[in-house]
Coordinates of C-alpha atoms in Angstrom, one line a residue:
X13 CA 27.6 27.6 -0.3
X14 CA 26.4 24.0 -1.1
X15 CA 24.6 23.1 -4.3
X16 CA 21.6 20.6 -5.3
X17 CA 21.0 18.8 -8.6
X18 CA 17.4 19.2 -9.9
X19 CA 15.4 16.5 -11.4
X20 CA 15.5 18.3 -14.8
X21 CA 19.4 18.5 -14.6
X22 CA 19.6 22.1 -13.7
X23 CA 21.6 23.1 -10.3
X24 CA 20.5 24.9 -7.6
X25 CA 23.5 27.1 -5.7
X26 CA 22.1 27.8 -2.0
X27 CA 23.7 29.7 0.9
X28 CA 22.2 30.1 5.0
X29 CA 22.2 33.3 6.7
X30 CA 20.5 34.5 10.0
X31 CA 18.0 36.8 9.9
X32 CA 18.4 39.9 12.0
X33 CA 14.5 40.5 12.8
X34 CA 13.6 36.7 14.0
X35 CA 17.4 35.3 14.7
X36 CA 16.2 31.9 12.8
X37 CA 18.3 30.5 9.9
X38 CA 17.0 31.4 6.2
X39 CA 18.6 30.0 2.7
X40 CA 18.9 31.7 -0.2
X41 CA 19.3 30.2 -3.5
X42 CA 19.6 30.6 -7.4
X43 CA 19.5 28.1 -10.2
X44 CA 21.9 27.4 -13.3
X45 CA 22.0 25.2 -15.8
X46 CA 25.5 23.8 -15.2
X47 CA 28.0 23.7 -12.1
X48 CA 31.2 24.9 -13.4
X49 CA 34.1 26.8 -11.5
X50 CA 32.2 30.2 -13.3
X51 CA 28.8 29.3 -12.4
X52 CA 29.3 29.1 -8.9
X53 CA 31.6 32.1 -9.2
X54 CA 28.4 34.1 -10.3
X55 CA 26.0 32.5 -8.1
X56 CA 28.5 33.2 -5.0
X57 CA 27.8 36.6 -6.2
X58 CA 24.2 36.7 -6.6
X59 CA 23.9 34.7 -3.3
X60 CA 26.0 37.5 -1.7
X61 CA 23.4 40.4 -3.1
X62 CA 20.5 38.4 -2.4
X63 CA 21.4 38.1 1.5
X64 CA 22.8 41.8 1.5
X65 CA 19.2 43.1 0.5
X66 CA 18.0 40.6 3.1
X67 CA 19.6 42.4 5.5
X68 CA 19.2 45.2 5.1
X69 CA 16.4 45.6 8.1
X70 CA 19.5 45.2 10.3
X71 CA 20.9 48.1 12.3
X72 CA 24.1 48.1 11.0
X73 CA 23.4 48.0 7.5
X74 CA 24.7 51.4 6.1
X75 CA 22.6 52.9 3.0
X76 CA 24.1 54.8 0.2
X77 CA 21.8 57.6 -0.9
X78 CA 21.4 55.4 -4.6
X79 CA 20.1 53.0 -2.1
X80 CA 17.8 55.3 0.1
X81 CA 16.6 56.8 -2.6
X82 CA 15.2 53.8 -4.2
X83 CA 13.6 52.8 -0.7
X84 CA 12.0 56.4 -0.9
X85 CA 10.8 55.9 -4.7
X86 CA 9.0 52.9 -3.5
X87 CA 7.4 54.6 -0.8
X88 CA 6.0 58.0 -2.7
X89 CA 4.9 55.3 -5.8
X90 CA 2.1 54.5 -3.9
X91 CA 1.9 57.4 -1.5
X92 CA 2.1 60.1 -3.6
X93 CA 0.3 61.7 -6.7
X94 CA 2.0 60.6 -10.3
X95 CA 2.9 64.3 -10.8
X96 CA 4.8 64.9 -7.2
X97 CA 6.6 61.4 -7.8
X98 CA 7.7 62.8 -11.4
X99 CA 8.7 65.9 -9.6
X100 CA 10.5 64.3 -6.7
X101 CA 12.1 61.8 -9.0
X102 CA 14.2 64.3 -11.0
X103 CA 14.8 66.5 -7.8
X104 CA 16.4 63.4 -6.3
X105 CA 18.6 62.6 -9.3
X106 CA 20.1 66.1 -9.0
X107 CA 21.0 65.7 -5.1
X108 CA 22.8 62.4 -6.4
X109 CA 24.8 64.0 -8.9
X110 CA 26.1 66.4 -6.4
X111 CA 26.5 64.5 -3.4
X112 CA 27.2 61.2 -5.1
X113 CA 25.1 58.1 -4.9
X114 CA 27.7 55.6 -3.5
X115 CA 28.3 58.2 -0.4
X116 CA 27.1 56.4 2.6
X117 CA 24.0 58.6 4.4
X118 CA 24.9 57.7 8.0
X119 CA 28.7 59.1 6.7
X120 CA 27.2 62.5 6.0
X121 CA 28.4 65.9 7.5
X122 CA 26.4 69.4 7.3
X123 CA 30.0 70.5 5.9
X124 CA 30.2 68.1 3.2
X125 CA 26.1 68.5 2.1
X126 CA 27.1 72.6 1.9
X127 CA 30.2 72.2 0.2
X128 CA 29.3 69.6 -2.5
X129 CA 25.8 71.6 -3.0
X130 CA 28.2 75.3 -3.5
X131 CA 29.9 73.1 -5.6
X132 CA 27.6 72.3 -8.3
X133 CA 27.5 75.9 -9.2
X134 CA 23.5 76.3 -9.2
X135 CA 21.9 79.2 -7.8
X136 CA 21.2 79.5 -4.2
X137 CA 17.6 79.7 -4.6
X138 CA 17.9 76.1 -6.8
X139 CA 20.2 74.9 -4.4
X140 CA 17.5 75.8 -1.6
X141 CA 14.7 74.0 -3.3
X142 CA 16.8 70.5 -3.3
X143 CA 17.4 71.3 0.1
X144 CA 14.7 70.9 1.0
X145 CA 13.6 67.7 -0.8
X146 CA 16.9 66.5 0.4
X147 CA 16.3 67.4 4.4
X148 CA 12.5 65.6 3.5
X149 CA 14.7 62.5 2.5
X150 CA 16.3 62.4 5.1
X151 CA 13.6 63.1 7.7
X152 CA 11.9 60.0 5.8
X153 CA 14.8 57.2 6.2
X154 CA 14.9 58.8 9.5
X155 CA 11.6 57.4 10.4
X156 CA 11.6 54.1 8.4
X157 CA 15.0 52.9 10.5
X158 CA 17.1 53.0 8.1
X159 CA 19.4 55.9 9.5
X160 CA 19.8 56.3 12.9
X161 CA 21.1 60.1 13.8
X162 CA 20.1 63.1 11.4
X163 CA 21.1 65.9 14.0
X164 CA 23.5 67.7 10.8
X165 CA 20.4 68.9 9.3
X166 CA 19.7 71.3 11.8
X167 CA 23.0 72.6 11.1
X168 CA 22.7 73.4 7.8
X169 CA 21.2 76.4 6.7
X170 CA 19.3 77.9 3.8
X171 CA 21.6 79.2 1.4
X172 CA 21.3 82.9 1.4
X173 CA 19.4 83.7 -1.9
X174 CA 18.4 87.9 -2.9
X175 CA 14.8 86.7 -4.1
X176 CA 12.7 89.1 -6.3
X177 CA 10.7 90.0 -3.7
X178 CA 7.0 89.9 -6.1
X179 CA 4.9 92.8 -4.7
X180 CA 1.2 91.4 -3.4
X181 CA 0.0 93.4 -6.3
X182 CA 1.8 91.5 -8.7
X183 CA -0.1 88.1 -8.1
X184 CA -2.9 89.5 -9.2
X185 CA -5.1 91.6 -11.4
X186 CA -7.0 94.6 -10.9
X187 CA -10.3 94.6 -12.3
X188 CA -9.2 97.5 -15.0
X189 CA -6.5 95.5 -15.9
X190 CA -8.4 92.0 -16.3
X191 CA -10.4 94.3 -18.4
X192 CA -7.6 95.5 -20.8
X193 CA -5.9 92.3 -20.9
X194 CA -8.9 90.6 -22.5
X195 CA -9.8 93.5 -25.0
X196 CA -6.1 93.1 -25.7
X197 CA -6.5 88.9 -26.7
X198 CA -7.4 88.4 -30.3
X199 CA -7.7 84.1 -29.7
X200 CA -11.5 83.3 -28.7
X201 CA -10.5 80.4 -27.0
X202 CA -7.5 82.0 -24.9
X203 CA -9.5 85.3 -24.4
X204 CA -12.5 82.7 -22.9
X205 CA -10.2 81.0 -20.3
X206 CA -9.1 83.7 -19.1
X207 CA -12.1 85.3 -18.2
X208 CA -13.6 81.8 -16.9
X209 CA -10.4 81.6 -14.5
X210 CA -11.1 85.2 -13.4
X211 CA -15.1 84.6 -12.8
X212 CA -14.9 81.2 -11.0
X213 CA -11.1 81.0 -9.3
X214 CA -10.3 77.0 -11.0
X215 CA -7.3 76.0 -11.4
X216 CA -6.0 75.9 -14.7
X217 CA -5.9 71.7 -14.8
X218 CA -9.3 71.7 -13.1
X219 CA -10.4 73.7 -16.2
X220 CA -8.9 71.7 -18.5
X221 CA -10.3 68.4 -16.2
X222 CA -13.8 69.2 -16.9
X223 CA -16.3 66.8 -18.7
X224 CA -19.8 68.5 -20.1
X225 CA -21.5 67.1 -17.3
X226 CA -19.3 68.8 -15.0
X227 CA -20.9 72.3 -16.4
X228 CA -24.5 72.0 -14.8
X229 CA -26.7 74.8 -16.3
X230 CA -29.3 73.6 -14.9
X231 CA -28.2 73.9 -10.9
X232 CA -26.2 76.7 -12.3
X233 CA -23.1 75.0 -10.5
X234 CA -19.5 73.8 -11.7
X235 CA -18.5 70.3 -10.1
X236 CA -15.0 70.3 -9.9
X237 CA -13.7 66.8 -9.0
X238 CA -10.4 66.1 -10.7
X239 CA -7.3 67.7 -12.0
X240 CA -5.8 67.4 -15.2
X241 CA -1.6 66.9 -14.8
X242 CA 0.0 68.6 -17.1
X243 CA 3.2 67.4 -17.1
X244 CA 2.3 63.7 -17.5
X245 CA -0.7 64.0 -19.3
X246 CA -2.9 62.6 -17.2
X247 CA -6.2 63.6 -15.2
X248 CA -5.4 62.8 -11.6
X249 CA -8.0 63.7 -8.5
X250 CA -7.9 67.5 -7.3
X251 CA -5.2 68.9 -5.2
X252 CA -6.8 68.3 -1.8
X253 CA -9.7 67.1 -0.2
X254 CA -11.7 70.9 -0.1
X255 CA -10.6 70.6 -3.8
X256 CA -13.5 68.9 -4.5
X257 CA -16.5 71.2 -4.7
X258 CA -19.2 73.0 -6.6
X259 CA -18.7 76.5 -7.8
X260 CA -22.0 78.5 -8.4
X261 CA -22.4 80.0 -11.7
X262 CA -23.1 83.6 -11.5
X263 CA -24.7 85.5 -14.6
X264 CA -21.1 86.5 -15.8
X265 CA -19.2 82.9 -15.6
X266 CA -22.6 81.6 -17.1
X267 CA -22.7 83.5 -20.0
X268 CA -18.7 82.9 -20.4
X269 CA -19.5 78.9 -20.0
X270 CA -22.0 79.4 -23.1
X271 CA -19.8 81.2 -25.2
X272 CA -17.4 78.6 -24.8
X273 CA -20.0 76.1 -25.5
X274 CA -20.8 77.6 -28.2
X275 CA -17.3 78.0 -29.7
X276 CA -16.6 74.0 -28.8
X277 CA -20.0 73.4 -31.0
X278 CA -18.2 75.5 -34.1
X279 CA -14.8 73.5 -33.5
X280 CA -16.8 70.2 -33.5
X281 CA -18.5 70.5 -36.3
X282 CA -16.0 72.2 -38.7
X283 CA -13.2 69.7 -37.4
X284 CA -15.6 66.8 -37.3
X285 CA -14.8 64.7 -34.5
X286 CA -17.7 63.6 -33.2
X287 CA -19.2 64.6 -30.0
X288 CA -16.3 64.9 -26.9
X289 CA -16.7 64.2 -23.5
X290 CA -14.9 67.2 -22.9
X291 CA -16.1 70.4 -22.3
X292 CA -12.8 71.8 -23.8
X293 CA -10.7 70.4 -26.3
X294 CA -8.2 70.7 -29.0
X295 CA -9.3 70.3 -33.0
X296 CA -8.6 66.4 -32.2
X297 CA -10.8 66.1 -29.8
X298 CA -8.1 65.9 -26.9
X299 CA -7.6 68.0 -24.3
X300 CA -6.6 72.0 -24.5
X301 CA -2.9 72.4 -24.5
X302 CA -1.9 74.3 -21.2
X303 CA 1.6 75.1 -22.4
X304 CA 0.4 77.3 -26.1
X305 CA -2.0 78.5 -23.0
X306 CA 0.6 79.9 -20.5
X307 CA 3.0 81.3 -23.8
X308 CA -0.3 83.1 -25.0
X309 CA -2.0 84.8 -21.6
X310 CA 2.3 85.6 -21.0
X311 CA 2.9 87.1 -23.5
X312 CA -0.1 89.2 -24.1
X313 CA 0.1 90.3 -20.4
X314 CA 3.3 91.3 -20.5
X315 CA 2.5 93.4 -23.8
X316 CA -0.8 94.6 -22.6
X317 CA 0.2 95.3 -18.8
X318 CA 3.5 95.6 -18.8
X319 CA 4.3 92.6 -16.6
X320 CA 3.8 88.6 -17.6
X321 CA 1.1 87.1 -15.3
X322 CA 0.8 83.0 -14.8
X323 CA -2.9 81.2 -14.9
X324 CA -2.5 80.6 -11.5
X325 CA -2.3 84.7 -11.3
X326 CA -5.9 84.5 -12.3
X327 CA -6.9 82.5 -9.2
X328 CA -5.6 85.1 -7.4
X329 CA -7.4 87.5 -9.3
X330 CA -10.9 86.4 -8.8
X331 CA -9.9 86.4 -4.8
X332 CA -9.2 89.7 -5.0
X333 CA -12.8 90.9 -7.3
X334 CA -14.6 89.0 -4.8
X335 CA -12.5 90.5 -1.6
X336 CA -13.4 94.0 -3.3
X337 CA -17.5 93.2 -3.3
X338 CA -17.1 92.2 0.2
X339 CA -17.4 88.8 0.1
X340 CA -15.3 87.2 3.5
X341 CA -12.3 85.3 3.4
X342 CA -14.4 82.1 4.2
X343 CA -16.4 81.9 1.5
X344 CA -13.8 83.0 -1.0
X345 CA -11.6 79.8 0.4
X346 CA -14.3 77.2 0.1
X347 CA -14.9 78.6 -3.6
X348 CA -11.4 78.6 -4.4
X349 CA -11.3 75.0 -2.5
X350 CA -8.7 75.5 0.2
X351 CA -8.6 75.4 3.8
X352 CA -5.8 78.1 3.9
X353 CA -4.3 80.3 1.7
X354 CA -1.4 82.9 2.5
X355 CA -1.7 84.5 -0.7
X356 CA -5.3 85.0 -0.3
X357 CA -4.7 86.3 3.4
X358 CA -2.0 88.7 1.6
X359 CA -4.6 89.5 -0.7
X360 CA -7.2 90.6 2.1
X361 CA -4.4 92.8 3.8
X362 CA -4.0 94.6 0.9
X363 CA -7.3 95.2 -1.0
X364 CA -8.9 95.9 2.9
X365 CA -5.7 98.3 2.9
X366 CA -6.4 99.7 -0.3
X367 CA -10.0 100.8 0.7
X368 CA -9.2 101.8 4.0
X369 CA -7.3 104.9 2.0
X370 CA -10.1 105.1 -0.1
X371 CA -12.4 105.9 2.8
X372 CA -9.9 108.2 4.2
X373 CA -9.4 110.0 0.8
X374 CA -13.5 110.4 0.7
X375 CA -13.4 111.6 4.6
X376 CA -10.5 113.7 4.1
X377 CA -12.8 116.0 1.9
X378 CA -16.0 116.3 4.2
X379 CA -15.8 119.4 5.9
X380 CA -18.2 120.2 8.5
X381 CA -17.5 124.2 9.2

């Protein structure tokens, strides 16, 4: 380390090192306002950081997971919707906490990852979910260089988790039981989104999403272009690409879209808050809240039916209404706005299986002689 005066009396501490990718000499350097025994001390050590994050494109450079982790932060920043990097963010501080975020990656063993993961105590079907982010992790400094053999993933196995096996039947709603759950609601609003869910398959954040203008009475068509996030509060673009669509109106979701029209029109003018862009929102004019949402259609399902249902079961539920009419598999996924769905497929099976008996119930009866 060598070190230049500046013109306006400040010093500049420098250091050389080669760099790995072109072999040529580079200099690092920091400035301080005086050259003292504990200036230079400090700069040695800033000098020292400076070339080890430098280098860190050579081979030999071993990452700790705090380390990867940050490189993979980076990466999913700009690759990767605000509400997967939120999820992936926490999921990855809870793999450092139990594997440590000074252990060196390349160090790793399949025994240490199983015993430090049994360790923490969580149950196997949580300890399977950060598995997996933590295999994808891996997988991903895998293929930016920065570790060079990951062969003790394939060694480490799911951890072996009794799930509650959710019957097909579960995910969804029977059209009896849409019926009774709605009689059952006594909140306009709530009672309203639920039925729209059931009538045109949206998400429940698509829902939320929409402007006025994406409700086209006109066209009689719903154009669903963006998502709202939930858990950051903020709209984001649909899930995937096929997300992006317009859902016809029939006479049923048409006359639910007026109804709520008409109950935003009431709210409006009796909270006085103008006129929103939304074409639902809350008595300040912002968005519905999805959470006082889910605890409402939950717990009135589970009073009502028995059993506590999810939006998301409604999505399922208008598959299965339009699986029942006859409608194909096709044209239920580009209204629902997926290229493949194995809960719809699951669906099919069963409804087709459920009407097959029905035929054979009918049949059974017929008696020729």
């Amino acid at each position: 380390m060598w070190v230049e005066e500046a013109n306006n009396g400040k010093f500049k501490f420098c250091e050389r090192y080669t760099d790995y990718m072109t072999g040529k000499l580079k200099r690092v350097s920091v400035t301080m306002d005086k050259n003292t025994p504990q200036t230079r001390k400090t700069a040695q050590k800033t000098l020292e950081l400076k070339i080890q994050q430098a280098m860190k494109t050579a081979p030999n450079h071993q990452y700790t997971l705090k380390e990867l982790i940050e490189e993979y932060r980076k990466d999913q920043k700009v690759t990767v919707k605000q509400s997967t990097y939120s999820r992936n963010y926490f999921a990855c501080n809870a793999i450092m906490k139990m594997l440590g975020e000074s252990t060196i990656v390349e160090h790793m063993t399949a025994k240490y990852v199983r015993s430090r993961f049994r360790d923490s105590g969580k149950e196997n079907s949580t300890l399977n979910e950060h598995l997996t982010r933590f295999k994808a992790l891996i997988r991903w400094g895998y293929s930016n260089d920065m570790l060079s053999d990951i062969t003790f993933l394939d060694k480490i196995e799911p951890f072996k988790d009794v799930p509650h096996k959710q019957k097909i039947q579960d995910k969804y709603l029977e059209s009896n039981e849409l019926k009774a759950l709605l009689n059952g609601m006594d909140h306009s609003l709530w009672r309203l989104c639920t039925e729209f869910m059931a009538l045109s398959g949206l998400r429940v954040g698509e829902l939320i999403a929409l402007d006025r203008s994406d409700v086209d009475f006109k066209n009689k068509v719903i154009h669903v272009t963006k998502n709202y996030d939930y858990i950051n509060q903020i709209v984001t673009s649909p899930k995937s690409f096929c997300s992006i669509r317009d859902v016809y109106m029939q006479e049923e979701l048409e006359n639910v879209c007026k109804q709520l029209n008409a109950l935003m029109l009431r709210r409006r003018l009796m909270s006085n808050i103008g006129k929103p862009a939304l074409f639902l929102f809350s008595r300040n004019g912002t968005y519905i809240h999805y959470y006082s949402y889910n605890k409402y259609l939950r717990e009135n399902s589970k009073r009502v039916l028995g059993r506590a249902i999810t939006p998301h079961a409604l999505r399922h539920t208008h598959a299965s209404l339009l699986l029942e009419q006859g409608i194909s598999i096709d044209t239920i996924s580009r209204r629902l706005g997926h290229e493949n769905s194995k809960v719809t497929k699951e669906i099919y099976l069963h409804v087709t299986k459920k009407l097959t008996e029905k035929d054979n119930e009918q049949i059974a009866k017929v008696s020729i002689f």
